[in-house]
CSV table of C-alpha atoms and ligand atoms in Angstrom, one decimal:
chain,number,residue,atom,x,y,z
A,52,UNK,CA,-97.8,87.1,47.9
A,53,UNK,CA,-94.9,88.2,45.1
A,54,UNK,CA,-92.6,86.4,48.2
A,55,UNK,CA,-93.7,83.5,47.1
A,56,UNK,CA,-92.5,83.9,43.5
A,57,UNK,CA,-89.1,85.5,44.7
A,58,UNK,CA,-88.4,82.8,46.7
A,59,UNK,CA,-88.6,80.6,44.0
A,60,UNK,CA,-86.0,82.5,41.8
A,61,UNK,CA,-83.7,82.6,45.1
A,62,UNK,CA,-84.0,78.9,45.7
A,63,UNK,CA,-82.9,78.0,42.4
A,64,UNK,CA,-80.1,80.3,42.4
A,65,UNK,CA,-78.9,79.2,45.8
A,66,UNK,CA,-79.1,75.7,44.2
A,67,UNK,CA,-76.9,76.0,41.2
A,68,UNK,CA,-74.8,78.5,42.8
A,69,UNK,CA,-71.5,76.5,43.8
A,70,UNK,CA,-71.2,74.8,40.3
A,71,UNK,CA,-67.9,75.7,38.7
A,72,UNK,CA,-68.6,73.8,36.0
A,73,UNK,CA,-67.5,75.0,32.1
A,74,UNK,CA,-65.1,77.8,31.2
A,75,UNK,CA,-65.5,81.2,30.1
A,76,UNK,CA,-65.1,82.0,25.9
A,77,UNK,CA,-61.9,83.1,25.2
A,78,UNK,CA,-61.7,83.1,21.7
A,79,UNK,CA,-63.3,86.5,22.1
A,80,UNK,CA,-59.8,87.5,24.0
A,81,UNK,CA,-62.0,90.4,26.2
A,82,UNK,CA,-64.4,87.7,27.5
A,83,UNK,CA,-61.9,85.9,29.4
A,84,UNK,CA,-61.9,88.9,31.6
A,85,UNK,CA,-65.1,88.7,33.2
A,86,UNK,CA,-65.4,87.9,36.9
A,87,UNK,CA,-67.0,84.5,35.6
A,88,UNK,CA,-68.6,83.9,39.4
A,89,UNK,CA,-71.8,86.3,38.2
A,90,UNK,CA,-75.0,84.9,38.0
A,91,UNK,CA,-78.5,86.4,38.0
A,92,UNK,CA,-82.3,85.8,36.8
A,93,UNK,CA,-84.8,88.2,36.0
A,94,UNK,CA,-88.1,86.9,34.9
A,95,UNK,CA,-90.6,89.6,33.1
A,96,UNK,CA,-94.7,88.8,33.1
A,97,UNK,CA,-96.4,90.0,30.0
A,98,UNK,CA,-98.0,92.5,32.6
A,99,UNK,CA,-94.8,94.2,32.7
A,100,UNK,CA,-93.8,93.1,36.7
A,101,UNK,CA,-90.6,91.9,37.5
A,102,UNK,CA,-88.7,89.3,39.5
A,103,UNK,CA,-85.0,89.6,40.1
A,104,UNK,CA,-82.7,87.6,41.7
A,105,UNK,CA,-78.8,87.8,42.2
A,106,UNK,CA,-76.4,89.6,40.3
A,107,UNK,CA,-79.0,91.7,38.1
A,108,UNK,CA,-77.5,94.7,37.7
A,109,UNK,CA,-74.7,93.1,36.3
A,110,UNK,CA,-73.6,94.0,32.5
A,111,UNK,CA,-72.6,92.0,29.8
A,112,UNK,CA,-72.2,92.0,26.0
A,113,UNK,CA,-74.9,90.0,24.6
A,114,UNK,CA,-73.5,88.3,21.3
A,115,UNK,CA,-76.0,85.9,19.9
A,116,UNK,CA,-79.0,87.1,22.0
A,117,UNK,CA,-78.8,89.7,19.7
A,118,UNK,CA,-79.2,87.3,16.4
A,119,UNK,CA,-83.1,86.4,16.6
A,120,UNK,CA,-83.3,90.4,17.5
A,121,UNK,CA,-81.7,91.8,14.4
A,122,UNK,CA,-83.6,88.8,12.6
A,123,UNK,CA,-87.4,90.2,13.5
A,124,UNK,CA,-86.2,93.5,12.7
A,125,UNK,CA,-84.8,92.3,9.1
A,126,UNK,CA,-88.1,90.8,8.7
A,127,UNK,CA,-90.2,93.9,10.2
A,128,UNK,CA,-88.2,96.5,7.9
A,129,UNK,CA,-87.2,94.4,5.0
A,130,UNK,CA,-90.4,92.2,4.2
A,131,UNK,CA,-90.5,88.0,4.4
A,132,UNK,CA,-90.0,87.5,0.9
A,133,UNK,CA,-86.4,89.2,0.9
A,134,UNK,CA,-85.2,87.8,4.4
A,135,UNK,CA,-86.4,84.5,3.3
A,136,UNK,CA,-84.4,84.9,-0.1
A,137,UNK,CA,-81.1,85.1,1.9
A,138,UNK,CA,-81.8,83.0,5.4
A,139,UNK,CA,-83.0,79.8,5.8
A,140,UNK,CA,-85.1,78.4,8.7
A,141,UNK,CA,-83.7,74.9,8.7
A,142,UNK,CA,-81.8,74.1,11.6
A,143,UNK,CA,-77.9,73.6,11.7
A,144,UNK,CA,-77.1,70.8,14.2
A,145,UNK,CA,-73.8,72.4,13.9
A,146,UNK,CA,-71.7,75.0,15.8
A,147,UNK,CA,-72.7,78.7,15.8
A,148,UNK,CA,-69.6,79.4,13.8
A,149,UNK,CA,-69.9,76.6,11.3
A,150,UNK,CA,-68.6,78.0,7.7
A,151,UNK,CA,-71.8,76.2,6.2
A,152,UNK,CA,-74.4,77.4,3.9
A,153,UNK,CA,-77.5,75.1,2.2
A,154,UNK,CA,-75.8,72.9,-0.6
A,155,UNK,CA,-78.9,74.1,-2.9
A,156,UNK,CA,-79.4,77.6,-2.0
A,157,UNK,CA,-76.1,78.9,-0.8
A,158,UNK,CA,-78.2,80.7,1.5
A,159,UNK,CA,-77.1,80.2,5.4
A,160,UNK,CA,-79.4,77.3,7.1
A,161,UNK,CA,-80.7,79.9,9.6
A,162,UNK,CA,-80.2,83.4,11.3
A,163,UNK,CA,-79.2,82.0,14.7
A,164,UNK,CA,-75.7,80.9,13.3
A,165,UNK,CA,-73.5,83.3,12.6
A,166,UNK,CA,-73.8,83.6,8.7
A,167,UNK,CA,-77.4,83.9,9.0
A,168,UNK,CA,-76.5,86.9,11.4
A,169,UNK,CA,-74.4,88.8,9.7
A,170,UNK,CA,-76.7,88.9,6.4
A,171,UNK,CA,-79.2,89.4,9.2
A,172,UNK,CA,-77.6,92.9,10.0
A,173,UNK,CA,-76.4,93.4,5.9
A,174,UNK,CA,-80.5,93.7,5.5
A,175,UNK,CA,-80.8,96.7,7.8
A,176,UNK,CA,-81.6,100.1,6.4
A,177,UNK,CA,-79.8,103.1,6.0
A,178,UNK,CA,-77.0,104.4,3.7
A,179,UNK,CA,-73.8,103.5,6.0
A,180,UNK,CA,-72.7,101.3,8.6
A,181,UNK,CA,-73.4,103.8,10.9
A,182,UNK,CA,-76.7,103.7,10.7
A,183,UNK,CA,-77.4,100.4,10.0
A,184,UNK,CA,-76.1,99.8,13.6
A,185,UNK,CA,-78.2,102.9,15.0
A,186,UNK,CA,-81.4,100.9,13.5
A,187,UNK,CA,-80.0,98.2,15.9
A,188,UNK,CA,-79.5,99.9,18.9
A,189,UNK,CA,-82.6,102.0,18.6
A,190,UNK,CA,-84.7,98.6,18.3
A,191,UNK,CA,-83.4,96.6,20.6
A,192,UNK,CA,-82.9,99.6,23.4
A,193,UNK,CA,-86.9,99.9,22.7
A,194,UNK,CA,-87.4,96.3,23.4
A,195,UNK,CA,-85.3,96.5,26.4
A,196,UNK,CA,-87.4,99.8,27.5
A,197,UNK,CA,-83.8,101.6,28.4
A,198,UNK,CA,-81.3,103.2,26.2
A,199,UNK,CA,-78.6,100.6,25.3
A,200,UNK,CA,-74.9,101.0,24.6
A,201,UNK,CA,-71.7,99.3,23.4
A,202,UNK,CA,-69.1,97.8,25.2
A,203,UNK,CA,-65.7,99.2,23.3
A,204,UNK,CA,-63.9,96.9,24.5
A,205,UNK,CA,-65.6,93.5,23.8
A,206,UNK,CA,-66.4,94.9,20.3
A,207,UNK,CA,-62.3,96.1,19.3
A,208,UNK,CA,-61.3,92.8,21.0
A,209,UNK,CA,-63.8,90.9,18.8
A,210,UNK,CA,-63.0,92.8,15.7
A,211,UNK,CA,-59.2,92.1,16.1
A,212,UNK,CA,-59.6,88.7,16.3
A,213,UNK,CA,-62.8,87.6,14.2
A,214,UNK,CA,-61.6,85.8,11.2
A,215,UNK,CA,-63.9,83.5,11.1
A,216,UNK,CA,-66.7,85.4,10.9
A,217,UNK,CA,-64.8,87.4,8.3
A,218,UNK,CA,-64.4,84.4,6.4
A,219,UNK,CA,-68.0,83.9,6.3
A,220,UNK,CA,-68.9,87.6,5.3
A,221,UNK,CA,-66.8,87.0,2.3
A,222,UNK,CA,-68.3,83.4,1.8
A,223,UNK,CA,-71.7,85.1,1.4
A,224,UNK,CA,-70.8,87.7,-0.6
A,225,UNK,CA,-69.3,85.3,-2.5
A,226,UNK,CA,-72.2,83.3,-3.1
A,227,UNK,CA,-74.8,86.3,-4.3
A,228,UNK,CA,-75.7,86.1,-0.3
A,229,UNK,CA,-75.0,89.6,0.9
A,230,UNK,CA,-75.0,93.3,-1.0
A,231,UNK,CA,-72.4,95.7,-0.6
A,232,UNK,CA,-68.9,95.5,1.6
A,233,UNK,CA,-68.8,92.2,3.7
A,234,UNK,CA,-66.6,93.7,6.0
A,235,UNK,CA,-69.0,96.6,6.5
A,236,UNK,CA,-72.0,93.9,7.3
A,237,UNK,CA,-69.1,91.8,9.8
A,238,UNK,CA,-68.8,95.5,11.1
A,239,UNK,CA,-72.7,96.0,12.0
A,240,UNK,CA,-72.5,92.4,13.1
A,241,UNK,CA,-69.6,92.7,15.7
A,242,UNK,CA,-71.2,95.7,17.3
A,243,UNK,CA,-74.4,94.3,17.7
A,244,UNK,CA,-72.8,91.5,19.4
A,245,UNK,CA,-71.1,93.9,21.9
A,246,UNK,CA,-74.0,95.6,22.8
A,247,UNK,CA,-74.5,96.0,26.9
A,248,UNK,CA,-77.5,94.2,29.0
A,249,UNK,CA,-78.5,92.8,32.3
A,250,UNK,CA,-80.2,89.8,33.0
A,251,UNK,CA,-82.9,92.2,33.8
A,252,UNK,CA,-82.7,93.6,30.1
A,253,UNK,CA,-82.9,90.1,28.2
A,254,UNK,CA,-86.4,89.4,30.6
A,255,UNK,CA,-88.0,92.6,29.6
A,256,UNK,CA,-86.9,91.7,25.7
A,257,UNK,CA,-88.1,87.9,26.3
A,258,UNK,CA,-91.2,89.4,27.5
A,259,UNK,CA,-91.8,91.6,24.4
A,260,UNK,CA,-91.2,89.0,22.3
A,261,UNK,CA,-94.0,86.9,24.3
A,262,UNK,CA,-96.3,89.9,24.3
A,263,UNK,CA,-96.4,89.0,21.0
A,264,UNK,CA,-93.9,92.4,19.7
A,265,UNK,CA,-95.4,94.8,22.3
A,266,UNK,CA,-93.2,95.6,25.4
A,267,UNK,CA,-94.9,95.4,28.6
A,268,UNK,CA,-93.9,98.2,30.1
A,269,UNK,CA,-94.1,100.8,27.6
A,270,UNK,CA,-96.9,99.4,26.0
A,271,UNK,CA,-95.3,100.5,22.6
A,272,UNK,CA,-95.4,98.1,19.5
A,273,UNK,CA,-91.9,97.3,18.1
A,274,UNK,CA,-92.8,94.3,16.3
A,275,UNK,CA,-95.6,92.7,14.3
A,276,UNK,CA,-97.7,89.6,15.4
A,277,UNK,CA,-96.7,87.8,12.6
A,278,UNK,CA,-92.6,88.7,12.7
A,279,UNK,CA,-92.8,87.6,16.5
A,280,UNK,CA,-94.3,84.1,15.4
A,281,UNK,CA,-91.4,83.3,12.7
A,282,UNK,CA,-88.8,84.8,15.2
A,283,UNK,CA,-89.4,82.3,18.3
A,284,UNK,CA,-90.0,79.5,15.8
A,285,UNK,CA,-86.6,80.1,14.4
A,286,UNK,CA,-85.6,80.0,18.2
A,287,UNK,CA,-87.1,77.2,19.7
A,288,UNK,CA,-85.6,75.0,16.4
A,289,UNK,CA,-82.4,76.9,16.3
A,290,UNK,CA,-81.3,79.1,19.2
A,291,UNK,CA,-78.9,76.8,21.3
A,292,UNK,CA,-76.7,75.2,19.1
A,293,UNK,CA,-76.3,72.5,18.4
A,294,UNK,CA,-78.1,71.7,22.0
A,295,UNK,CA,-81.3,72.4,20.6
A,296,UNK,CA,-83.0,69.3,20.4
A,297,UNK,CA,-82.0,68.6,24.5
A,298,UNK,CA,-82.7,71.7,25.1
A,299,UNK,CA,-86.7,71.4,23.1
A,300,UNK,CA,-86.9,68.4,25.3
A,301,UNK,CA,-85.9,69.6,29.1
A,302,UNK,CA,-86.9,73.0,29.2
A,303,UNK,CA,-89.4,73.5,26.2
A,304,UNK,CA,-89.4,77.3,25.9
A,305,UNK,CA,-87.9,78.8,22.6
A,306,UNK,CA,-84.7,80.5,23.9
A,307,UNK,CA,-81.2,81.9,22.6
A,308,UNK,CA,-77.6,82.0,24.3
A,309,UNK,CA,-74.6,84.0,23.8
A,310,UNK,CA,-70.9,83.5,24.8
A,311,UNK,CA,-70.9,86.3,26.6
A,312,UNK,CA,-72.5,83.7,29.1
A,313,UNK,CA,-76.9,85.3,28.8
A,314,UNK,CA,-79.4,83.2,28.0
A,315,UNK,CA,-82.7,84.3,27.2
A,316,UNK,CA,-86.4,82.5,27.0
A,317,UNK,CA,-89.8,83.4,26.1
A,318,UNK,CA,-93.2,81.7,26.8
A,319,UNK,CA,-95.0,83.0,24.6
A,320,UNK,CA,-98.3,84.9,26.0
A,321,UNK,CA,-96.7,84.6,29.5
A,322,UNK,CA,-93.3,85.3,30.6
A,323,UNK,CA,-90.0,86.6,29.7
A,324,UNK,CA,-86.6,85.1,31.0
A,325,UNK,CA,-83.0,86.5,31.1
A,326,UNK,CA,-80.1,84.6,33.1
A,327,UNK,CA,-76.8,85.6,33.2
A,328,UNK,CA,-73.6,82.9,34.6
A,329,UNK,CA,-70.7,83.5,31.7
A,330,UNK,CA,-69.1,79.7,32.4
A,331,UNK,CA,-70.0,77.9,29.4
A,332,UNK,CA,-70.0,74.2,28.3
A,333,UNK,CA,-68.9,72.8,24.6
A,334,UNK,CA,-71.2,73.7,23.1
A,335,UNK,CA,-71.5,77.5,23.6
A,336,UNK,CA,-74.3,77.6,26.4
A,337,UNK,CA,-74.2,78.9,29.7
A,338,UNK,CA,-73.9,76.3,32.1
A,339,UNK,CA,-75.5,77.5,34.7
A,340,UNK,CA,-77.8,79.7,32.6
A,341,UNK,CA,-79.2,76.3,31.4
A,342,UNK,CA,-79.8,74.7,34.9
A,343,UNK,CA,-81.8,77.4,36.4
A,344,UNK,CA,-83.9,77.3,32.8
A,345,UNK,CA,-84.2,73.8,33.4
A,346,UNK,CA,-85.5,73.9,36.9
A,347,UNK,CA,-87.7,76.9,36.5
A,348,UNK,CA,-89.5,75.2,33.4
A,349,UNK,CA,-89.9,71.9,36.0
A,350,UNK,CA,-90.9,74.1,39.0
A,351,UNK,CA,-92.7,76.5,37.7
A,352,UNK,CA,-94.5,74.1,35.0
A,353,UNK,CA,-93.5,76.1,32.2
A,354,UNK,CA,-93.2,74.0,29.4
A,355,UNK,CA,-94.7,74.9,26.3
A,356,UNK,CA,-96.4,71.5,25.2
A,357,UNK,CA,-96.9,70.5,28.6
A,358,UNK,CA,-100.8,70.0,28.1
A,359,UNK,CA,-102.6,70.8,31.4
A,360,UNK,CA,-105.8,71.2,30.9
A,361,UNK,CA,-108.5,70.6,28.4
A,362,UNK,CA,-110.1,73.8,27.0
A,363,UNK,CA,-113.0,74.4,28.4
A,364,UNK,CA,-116.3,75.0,27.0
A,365,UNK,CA,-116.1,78.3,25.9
A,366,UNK,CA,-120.7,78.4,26.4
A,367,UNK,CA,-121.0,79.2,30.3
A,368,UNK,CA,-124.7,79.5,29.5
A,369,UNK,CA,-127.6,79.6,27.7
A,370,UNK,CA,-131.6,81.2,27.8
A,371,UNK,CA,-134.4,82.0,25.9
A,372,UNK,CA,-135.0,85.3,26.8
A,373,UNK,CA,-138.3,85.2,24.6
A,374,UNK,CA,-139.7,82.7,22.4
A,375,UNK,CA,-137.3,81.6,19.7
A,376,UNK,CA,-134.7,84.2,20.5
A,377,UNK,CA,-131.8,82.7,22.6
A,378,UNK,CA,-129.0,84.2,24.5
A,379,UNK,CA,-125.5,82.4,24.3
A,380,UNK,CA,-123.0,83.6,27.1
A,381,UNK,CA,-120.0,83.1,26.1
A,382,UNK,CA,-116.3,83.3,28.3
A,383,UNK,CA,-113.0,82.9,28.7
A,384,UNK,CA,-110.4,83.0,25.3
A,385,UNK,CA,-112.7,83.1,22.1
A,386,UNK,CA,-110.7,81.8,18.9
A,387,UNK,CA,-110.9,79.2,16.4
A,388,UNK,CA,-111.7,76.4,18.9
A,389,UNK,CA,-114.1,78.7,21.1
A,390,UNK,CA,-115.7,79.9,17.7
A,391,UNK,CA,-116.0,76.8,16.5
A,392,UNK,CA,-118.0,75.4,19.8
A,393,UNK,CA,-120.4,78.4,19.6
A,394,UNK,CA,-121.2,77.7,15.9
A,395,UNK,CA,-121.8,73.9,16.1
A,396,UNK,CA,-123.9,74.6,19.1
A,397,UNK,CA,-125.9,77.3,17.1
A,398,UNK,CA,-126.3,74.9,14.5
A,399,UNK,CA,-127.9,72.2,16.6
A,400,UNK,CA,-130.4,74.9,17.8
A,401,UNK,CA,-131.3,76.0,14.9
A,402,UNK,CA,-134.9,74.4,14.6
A,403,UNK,CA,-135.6,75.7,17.9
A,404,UNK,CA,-134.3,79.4,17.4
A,405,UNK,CA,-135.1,82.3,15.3
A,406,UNK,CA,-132.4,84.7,16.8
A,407,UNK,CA,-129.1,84.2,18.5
A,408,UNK,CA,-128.5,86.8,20.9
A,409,UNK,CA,-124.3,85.9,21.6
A,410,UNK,CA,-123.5,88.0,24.7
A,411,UNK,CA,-119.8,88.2,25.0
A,412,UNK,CA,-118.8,90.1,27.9
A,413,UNK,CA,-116.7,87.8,29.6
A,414,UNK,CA,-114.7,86.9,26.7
A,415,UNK,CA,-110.9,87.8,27.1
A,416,UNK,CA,-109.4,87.9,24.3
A,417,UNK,CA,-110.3,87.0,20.3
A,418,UNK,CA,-108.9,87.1,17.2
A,419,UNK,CA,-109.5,87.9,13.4
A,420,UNK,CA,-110.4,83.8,13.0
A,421,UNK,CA,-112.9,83.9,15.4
A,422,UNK,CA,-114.2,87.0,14.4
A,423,UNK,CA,-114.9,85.8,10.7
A,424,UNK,CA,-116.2,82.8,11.5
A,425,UNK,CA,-118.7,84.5,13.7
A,426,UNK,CA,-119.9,86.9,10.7
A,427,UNK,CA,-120.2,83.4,8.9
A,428,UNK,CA,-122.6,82.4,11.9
A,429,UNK,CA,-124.3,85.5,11.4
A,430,UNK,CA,-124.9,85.3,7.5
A,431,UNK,CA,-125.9,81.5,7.6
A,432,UNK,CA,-128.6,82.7,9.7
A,433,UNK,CA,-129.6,85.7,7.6
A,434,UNK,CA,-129.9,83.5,4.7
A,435,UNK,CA,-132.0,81.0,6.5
A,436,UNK,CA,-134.3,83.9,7.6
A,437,UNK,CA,-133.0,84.1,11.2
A,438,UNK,CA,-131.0,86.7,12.7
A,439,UNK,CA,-127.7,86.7,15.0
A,440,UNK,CA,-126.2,90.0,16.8
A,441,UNK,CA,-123.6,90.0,19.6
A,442,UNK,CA,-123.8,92.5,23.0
A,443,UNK,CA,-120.4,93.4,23.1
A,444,UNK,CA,-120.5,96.6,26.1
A,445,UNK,CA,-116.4,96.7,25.9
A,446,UNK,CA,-115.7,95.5,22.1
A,447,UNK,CA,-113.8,92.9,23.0
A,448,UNK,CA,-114.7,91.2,20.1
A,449,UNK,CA,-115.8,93.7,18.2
A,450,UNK,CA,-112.9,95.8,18.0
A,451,UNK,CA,-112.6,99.0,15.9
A,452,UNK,CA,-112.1,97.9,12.1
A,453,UNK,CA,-114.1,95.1,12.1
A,454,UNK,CA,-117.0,94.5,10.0
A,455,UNK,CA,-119.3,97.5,9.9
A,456,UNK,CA,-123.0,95.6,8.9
A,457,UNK,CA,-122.1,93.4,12.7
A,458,UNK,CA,-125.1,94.5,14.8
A,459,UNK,CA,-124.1,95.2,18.5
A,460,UNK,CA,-125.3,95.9,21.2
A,461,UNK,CA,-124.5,97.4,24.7
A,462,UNK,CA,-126.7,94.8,26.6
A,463,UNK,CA,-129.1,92.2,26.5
A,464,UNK,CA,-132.1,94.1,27.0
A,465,UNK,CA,-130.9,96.6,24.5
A,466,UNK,CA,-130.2,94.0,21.8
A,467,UNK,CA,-133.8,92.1,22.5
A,468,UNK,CA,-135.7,95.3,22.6
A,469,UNK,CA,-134.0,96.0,19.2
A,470,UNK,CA,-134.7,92.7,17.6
A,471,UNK,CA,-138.7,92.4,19.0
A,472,UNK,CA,-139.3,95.6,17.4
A,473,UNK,CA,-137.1,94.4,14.1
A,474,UNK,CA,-139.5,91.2,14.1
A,475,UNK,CA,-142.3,93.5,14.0
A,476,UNK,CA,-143.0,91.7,17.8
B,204,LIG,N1,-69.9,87.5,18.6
B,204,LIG,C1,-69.9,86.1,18.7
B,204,LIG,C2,-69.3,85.5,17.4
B,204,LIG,O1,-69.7,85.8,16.4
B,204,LIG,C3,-71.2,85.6,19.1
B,204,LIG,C4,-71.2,84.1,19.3
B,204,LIG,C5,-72.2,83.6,20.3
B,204,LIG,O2,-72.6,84.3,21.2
B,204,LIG,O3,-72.5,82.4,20.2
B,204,LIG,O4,-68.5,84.6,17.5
């Protein structure tokens, strides 16, 4: 069946495969050297499986992939409140290089153009540049599940010839923007940019990033929940240049390019995408990177606002399983619009029902919003004189840490025994 799928990927490959268009970077003098005919896609499930097609095993440096990286981990190690202090989340609609900061703040508009980046990577720990870069590698080799390393080359070439992006180290520090040695933080920056990856590297990061900060194959945590969400917003609004708004439109997945010709998207709670074709347009992106993103989002439906189908009721069914006790069988996702459903419903019972058995086995997945507003339920029917109590056999719902007065149950029986005798029944 996975054929199917594969097929797919080689189809659009074999489609895009003879355009020449765009020209590899060659400000970046080592880029210019790449055999620019390369081209691969890997695409990562949250589940951790993974499609490959073309050149894969293919390296190259992943420049400003590496920006929304060293961006969650600012915001992981350094707290919102300081990040936010020094980078903006407004995008740019100018080029990655643009020497621009906001007119108000002086801080840079956003961490996907360079001087967001580099005070990005002047917020990592540690005492010395050194380690400031190992924090780097460490994190994003973790998101990649395999130990990364640096191109030399890329990174000397880059470092001989970046001074623009030394210009706007200085420009920061200059402005309050960035603590200690500017050339130190356009150090940590230049090496991060240079850091080696396959197409089938940037999928397995995409998909940690849509697994919410958890990487799918390791199962270890590297981000938070929370760090994720601010990281792919700053994507989808920022990450391709000054393309973004096209890019929001077409293909609809939050995503991030680099000259050294990746591209990388992310749908969040599905899929992870790397491709890899280093011919770039005028703007910076990977021209053939782009196409296959394009097609895959239109034959593969992947879209983000693409709406396809309503919720459904999250209530598969309900019975009285004695006389003013009722059993609600809930299924499928249970958050704030599930919860919501289950609690008006409840509440147009009410004059019929003293008790509210809510079985939840065949829930999937829930989340602390759902889970408060079902102790709500719970205490709007203890004040009324009614009781509610869930039969969570997995705790699904009920996961450790939650509130300890919740009364659950293993099964329905269990839960009506339990009650009856409660009632004095
Ligand atoms: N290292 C590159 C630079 O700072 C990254 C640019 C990019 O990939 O867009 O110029």
């Amino acid at each position: 069946m996975a054929e199917l799928v594969q097929r797919y990927l080689d189809e659009i490959l074999a489609e895009h495969r003879d355009s020449t268009e765009g020209r590899l970077a060659d400000y970046i003098p080592e880029l210019a050297t790449v055999d620019p005919s390369g081209f691969a896609v890997s695409l990562q499930l949250t589940d951790g499986f993974v499609y490959e097609s073309g050149d894969t095993a293919t390296e190259f440096t992943i420049q400003s992939i590496s920006k929304p990286f060293t961006y969650a981990l600012a915001l992981e190690r350094a707290g919102f409140d300081a990040v936010d202090a020094r980078i903006g989340v407004e995008p740019t609609g100018e080029a990655f290089n643009e020497i621009s900061v906001d007119h108000r703040t002086k801080a840079p508009k956003n961490a996907m153009i360079n001087a967001g980046a580099i005070a990005a990577a002047s917020l990592m720990p540690g005492s010395t540049p050194q380690a400031r870069f190992e924090c780097i590698l460490d994190f994003y080799s973790a998101c990649a599940g395999r130990t990364l390393e640096v191109d030399e080359d890329v990174y000397r070439s880059e470092k001989a010839t970046g001074s623009r992006n030394r210009a706007i180290a200085y420009m920061l520090q200059s402005f309050g923007m960035l603590d200690g040695d500017p050339d130190e933080a356009l150090d940590v920056y230049t090496r991060q940019c240079a850091i080696r990856v396959t197409s089938t590297d940037l999928a397995r990061m995409a998909s940690t990033l849509a697994r919410g900060g958890r990487n799918p194959q390791s199962g270890q945590r590297v981000l938070s929940g929370a760090v994720v969400q601010r990281t792919l917003a700053v994507m989808m609004t920022c990450g391709m240049y000054d393309a973004t708004g096209n890019w929001v439109s077409s293909v609809g997945m939050p995503a991030k390019s680099g000259v050294g010709g990746g591209l990388l998207t992310v749908l969040p709670g599905q899929l992870g995408i790397g491709v890899y074709s280093p011919r770039l347009d005028d703007t910076g992106n990977s021209v053939r990177g782009a196409k296959v993103c394009r097609s895959l989002s239109a034959r593969l439906g992947l879209h983000f606002l693409s709406v396809s189908r309503e919720s459904r009721s999250i209530i598969r069914a309900t019975r009285d399983v004695a006389a003013g006790v009722r059993v609600y069988e809930l299924h499928g996702d249970l958050l704030f619009t599930g919860a919501e459903q289950a609690l008006r419903t409840v509440e147009e019972d009410s004059a019929d029902i003293e008790v509210v058995i809510l079985e939840v086995s065949g829930v999937d997945d829930s989340n602390d919003v759902a889970r408060s507003m079902l102790a709500g339920m719970r205490e709007s029917l203890r004040r009324a004189g009614k009781e509610g109590c869930l039969v969570d056999p997995d705790r699904t719902v009920l996961t450790a840490g939650s509130a300890s007065d919740a009364v659950v149950y293993s099964t329905v029986e269990e839960a009506l025994a339990a009650v009856l005798d409660r009632r004095g029944r």
